[in-house]
Short mmCIF file of C-alpha atoms in Angstrom, two decimals:
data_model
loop_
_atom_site.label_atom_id
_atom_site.label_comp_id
_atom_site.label_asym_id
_atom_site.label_seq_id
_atom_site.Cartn_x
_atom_site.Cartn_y
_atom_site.Cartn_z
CA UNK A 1 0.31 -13.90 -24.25
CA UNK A 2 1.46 -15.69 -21.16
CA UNK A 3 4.62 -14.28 -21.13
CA UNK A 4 3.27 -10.77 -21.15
CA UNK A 5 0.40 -11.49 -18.93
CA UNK A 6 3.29 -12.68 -16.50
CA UNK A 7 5.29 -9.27 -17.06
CA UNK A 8 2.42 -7.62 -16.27
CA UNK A 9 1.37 -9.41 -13.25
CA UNK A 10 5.17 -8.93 -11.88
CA UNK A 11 4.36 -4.99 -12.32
CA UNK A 12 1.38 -5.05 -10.77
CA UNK A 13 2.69 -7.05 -7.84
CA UNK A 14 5.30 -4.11 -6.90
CA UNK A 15 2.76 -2.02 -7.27
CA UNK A 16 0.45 -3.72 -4.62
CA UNK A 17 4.30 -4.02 -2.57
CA UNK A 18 4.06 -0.81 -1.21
CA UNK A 19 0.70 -0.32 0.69
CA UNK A 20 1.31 -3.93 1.38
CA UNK A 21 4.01 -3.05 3.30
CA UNK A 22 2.09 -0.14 4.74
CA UNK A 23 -0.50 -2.60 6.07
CA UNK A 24 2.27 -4.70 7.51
CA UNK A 25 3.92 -1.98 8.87
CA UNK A 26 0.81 -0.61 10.79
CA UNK A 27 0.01 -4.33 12.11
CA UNK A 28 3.24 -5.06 13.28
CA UNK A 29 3.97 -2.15 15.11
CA UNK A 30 0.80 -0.64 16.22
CA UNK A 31 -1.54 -3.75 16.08
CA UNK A 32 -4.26 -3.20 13.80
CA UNK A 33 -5.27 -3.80 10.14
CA UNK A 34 -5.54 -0.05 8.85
CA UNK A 35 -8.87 -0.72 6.72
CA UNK A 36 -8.17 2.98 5.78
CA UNK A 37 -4.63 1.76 3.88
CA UNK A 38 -7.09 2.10 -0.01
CA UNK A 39 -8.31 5.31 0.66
CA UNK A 40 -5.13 7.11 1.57
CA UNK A 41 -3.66 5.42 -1.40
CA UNK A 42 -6.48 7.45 -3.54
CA UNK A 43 -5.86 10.80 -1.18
CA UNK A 44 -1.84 10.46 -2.52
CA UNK A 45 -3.29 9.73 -6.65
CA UNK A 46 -5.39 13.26 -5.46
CA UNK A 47 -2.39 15.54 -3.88
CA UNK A 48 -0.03 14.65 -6.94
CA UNK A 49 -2.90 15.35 -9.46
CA UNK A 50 -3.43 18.84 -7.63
CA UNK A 51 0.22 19.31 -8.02
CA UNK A 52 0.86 18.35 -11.27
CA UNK A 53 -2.06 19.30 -13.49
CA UNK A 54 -3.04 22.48 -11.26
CA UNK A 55 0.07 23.68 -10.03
CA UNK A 56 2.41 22.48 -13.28
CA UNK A 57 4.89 20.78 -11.12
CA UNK A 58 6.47 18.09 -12.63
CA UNK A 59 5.43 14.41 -11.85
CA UNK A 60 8.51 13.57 -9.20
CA UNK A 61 7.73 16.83 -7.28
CA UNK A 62 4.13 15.95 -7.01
CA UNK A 63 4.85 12.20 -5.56
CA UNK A 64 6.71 13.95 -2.90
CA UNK A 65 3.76 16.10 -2.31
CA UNK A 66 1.47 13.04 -2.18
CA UNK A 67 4.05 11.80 0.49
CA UNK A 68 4.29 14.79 2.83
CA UNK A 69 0.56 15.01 2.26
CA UNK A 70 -0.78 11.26 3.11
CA UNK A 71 2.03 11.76 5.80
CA UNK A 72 -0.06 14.43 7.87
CA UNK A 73 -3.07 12.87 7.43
CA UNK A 74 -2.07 9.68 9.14
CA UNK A 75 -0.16 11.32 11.95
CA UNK A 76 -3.57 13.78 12.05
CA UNK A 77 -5.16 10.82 12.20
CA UNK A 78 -3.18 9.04 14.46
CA UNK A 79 -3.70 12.00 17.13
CA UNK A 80 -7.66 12.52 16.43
CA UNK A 81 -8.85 8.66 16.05
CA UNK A 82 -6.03 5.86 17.08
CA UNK A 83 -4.14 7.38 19.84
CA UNK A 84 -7.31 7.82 21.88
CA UNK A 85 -8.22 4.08 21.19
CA UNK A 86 -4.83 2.49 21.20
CA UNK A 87 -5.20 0.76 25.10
CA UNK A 88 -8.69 -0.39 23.72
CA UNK A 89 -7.88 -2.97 21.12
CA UNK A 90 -7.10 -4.12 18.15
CA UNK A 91 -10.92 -4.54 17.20
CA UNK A 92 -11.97 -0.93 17.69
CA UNK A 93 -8.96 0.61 16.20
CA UNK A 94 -9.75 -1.69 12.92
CA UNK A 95 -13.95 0.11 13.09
CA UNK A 96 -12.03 3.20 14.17
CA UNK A 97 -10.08 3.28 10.45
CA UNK A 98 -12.82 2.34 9.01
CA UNK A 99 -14.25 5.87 9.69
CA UNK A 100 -11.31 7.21 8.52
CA UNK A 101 -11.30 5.89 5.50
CA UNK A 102 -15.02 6.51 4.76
CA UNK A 103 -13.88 10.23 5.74
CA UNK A 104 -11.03 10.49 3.27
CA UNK A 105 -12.69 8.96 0.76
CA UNK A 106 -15.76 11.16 0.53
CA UNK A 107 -13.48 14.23 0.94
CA UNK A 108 -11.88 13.37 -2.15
CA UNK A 109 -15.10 12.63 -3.82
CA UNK A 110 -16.51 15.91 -2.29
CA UNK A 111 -13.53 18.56 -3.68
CA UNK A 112 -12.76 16.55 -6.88
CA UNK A 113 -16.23 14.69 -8.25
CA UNK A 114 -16.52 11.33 -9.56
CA UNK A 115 -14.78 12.37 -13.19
CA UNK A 116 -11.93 9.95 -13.69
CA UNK A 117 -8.59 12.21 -14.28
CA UNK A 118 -4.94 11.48 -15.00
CA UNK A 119 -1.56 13.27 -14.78
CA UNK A 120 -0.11 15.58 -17.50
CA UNK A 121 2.85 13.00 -18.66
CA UNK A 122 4.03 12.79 -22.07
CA UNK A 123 2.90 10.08 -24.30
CA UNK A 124 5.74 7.43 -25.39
CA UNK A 125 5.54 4.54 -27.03
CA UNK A 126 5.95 1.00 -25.33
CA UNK A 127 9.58 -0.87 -26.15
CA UNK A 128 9.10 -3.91 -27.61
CA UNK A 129 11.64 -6.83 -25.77
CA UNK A 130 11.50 -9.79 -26.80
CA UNK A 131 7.98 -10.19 -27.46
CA UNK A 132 6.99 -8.27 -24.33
CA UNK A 133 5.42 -4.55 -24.69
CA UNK A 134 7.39 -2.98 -21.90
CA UNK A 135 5.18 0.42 -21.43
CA UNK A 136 7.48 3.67 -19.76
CA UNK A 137 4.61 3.80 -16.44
CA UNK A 138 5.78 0.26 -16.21
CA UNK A 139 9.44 0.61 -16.02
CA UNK A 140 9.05 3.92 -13.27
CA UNK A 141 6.40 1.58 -11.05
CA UNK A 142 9.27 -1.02 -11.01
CA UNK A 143 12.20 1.52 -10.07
CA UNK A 144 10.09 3.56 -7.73
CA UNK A 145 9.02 0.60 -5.96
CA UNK A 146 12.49 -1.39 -6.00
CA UNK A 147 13.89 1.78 -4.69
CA UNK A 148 11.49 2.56 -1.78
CA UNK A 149 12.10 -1.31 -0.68
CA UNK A 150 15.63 -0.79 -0.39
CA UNK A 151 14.96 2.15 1.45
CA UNK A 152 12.48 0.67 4.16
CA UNK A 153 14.62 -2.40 4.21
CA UNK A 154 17.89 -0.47 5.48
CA UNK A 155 15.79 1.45 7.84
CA UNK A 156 14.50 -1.10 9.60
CA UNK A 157 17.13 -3.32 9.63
CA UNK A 158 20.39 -0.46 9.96
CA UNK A 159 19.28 2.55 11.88
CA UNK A 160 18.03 3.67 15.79
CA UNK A 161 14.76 4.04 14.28
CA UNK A 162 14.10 0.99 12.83
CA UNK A 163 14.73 -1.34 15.86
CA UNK A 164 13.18 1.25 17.56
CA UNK A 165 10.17 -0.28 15.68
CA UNK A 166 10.88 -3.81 15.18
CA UNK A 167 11.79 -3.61 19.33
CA UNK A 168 8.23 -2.52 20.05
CA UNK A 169 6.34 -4.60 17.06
CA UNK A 170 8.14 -7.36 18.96
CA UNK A 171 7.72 -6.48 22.55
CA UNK A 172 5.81 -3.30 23.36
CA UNK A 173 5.88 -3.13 27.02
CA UNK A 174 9.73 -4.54 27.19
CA UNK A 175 10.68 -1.83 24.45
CA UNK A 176 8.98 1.03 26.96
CA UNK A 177 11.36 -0.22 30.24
CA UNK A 178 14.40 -0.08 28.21
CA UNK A 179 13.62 3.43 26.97
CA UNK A 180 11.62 3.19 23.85
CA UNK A 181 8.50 5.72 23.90
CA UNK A 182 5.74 3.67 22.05
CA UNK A 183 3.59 7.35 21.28
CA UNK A 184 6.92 8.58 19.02
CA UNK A 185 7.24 5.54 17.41
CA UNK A 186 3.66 5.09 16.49
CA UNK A 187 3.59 8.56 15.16
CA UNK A 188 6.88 7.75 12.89
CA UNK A 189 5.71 4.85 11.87
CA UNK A 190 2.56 6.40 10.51
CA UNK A 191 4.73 9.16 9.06
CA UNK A 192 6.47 6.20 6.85
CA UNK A 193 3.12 4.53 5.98
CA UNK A 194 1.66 7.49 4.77
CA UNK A 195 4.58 8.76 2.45
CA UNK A 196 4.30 4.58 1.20
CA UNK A 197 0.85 4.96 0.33
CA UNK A 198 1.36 8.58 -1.23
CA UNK A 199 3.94 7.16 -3.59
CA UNK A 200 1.38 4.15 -4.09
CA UNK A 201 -1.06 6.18 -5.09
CA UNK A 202 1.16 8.37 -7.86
CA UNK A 203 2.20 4.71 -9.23
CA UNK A 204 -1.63 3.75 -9.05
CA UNK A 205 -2.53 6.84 -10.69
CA UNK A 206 0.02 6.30 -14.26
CA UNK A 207 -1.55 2.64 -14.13
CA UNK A 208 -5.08 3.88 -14.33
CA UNK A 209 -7.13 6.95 -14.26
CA UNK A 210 -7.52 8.57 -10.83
CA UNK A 211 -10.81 8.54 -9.24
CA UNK A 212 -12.41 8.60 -5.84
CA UNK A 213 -12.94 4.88 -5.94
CA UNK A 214 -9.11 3.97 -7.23
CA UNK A 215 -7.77 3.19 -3.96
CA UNK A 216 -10.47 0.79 -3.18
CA UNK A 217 -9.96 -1.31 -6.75
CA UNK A 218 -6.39 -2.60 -4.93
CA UNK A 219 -7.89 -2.77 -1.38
CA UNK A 220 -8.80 -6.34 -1.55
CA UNK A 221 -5.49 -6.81 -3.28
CA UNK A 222 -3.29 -5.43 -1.10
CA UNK A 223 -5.23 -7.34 2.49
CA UNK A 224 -4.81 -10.10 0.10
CA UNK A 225 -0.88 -9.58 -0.51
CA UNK A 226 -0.15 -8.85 3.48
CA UNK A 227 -2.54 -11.58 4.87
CA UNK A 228 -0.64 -13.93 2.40
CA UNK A 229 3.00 -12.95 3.08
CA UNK A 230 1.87 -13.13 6.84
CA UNK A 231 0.51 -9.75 8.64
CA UNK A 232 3.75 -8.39 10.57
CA UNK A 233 6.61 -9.63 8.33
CA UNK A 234 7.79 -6.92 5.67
CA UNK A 235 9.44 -9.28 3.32
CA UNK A 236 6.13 -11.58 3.20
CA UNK A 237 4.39 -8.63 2.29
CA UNK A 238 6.20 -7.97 -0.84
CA UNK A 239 6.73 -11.95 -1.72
CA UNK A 240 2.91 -11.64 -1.12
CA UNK A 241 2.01 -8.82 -3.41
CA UNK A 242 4.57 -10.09 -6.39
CA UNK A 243 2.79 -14.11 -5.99
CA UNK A 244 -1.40 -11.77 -6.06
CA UNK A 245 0.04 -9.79 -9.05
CA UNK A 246 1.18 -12.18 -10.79
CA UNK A 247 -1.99 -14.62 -9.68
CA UNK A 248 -4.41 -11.97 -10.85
CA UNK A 249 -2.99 -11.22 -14.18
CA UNK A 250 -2.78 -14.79 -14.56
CA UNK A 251 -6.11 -15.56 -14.23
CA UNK A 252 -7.08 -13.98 -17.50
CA UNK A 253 -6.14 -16.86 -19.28
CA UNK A 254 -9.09 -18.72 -17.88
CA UNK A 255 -11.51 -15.96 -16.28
CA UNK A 256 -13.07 -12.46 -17.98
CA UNK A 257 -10.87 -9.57 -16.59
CA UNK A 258 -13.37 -7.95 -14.57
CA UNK A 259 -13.38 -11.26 -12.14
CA UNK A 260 -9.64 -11.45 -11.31
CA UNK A 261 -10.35 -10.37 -7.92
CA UNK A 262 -11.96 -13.31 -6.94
CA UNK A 263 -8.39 -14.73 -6.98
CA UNK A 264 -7.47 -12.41 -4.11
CA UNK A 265 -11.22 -13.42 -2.49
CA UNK A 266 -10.12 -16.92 -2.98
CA UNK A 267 -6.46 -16.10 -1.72
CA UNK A 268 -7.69 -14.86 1.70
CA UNK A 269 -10.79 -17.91 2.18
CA UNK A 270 -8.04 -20.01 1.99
CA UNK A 271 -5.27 -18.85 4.25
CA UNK A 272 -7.95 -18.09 6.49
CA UNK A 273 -9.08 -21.71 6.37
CA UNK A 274 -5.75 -23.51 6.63
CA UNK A 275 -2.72 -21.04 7.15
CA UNK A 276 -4.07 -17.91 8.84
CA UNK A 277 -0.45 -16.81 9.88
CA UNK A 278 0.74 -16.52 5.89
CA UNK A 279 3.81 -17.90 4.32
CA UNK A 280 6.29 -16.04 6.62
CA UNK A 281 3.48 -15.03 9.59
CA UNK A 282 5.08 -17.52 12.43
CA UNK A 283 8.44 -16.90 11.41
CA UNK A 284 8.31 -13.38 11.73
CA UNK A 285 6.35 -14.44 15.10
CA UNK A 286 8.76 -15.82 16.60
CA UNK A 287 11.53 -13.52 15.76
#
């Protein structure tokens, strides 16, 4: 049992990975803790549900939808909310996606109902591996995920665009004299977080049923993962989410199920307390 529980917590961690990184992303570059990072997760689980149950497209079409989708709505956020507040701070950006997430969330609620759903996959039976039930939504969360952190990882670290971004995450005002135009960046780095959270919320969606609420079940998670990896740093983000996966399945073995998020309550009390900066927060400062 704790073998599996394990397993399952290291699945669950790469799926928390990915708006993980999305919150990173947004903090490092633009400055803010996107509060709104759960409920465009759920507005992805929505735009691939529209695409595959109502439209019949097949299940990888419909996480690109959810990625083009989420996509638009943070750059249409970006230019109705957070580029109008961006000189004001930190704090009222944070209230400011607040709104937006209260927005997107009762959109969803208000075109699609409180009825749980779920995508039109076929059913397969788990693979049993030595003593470990391996389930199929399992083994696509892990590829998806592996795959989209290879990709972020060589765009940050091997094209224009990516020190574009870690330039003015590290330095806005130097990035702007040496040619860097903070307004493009900010609206291509939302472009990236949004397609992340799309794709989170297809994976979110084949782990459980798809309601307006789903994106806020791994909210606490995910502030969890990014506050614990240390806001800012990518690769503390995912180290983050796989050590709150694998915490929260964990916990089972001594706590009902329906408490395990009090390990990612407990997780963020106590950096708070004694290590606000996370396990890779002041290294990724002072790079």
């Amino acid at each position: 049992m704790a073998a599996q529980l394990f397993f399952n917590g290291l699945v669950t961690g790469l799926l928390l990975a990915l708006p993980a990184l999305a919150l990173t992303l947004v903090f490092g570059v633009l400055k803010f803790a996107n509060f709104a990072v759960g409920a465009m997760l759920t507005l992805g689980a929505y735009a691939a549900w529209v695409a595959n149950v109502q439209l019949g497209m097949p299940l990888t079409a419909s996480a690109a939808v959810a990625a083009v989708t989420v996509a638009g709505a943070g750059l249409l956020a970006d230019q109705l909310a957070f580029e109008k507040l961006r000189l004001r701070g930190s704090i009222s950006l944070l209230v400011a996606s607040m709104g937006v997430s209260l927005v997107i969330e009762n959109v969803c609620r208000f075109f699609f109902g409180n009825a749980s759903r779920g995508f039109d996959v076929a059913l397969s039976r788990p693979i049993r591996w030595e003593g470990l039930r391996i389930n199929q939504e399992q083994i696509t969360i892990a590829i998806t995920v592996a795959v989209c952190l290879v990709a972020v990882d060589v765009l940050l670290r091997f094209t224009p665009l990516g020190r574009a971004m870690r330039a003015v995450a590290d330095n806005a005002s130097l990035a702007a004299v040496r040619g860097v135009e903070r307004r493009a960046i900010a609206r291509l780095t939302w472009a990236l977080v949004g397609a992340l959270l799309g794709l989170a919320g297809v994976l979110a969606g084949l782990d459980r049923s798809i309601d307006p609420l789903i994106g806020w079940n791994y909210q606490i998670a995910i502030f969890a993962a990014a506050i614990l990896g240390g806001l800012g740093s990518p690769i503390g983000a995912v180290l983050g989410a796989l050590t709150i996966g694998v915490a929260e399945e964990m916990s089972a073995l001594v706590i009902p199920t329906n408490y395990r998020q009090v390990v990612s309550f407990a997780v963020i009390l106590a950096l708070l307390l004694f290590r606000a900066n996370g396990l890779l927060g002041a290294k990724a400062a002072r790079k």
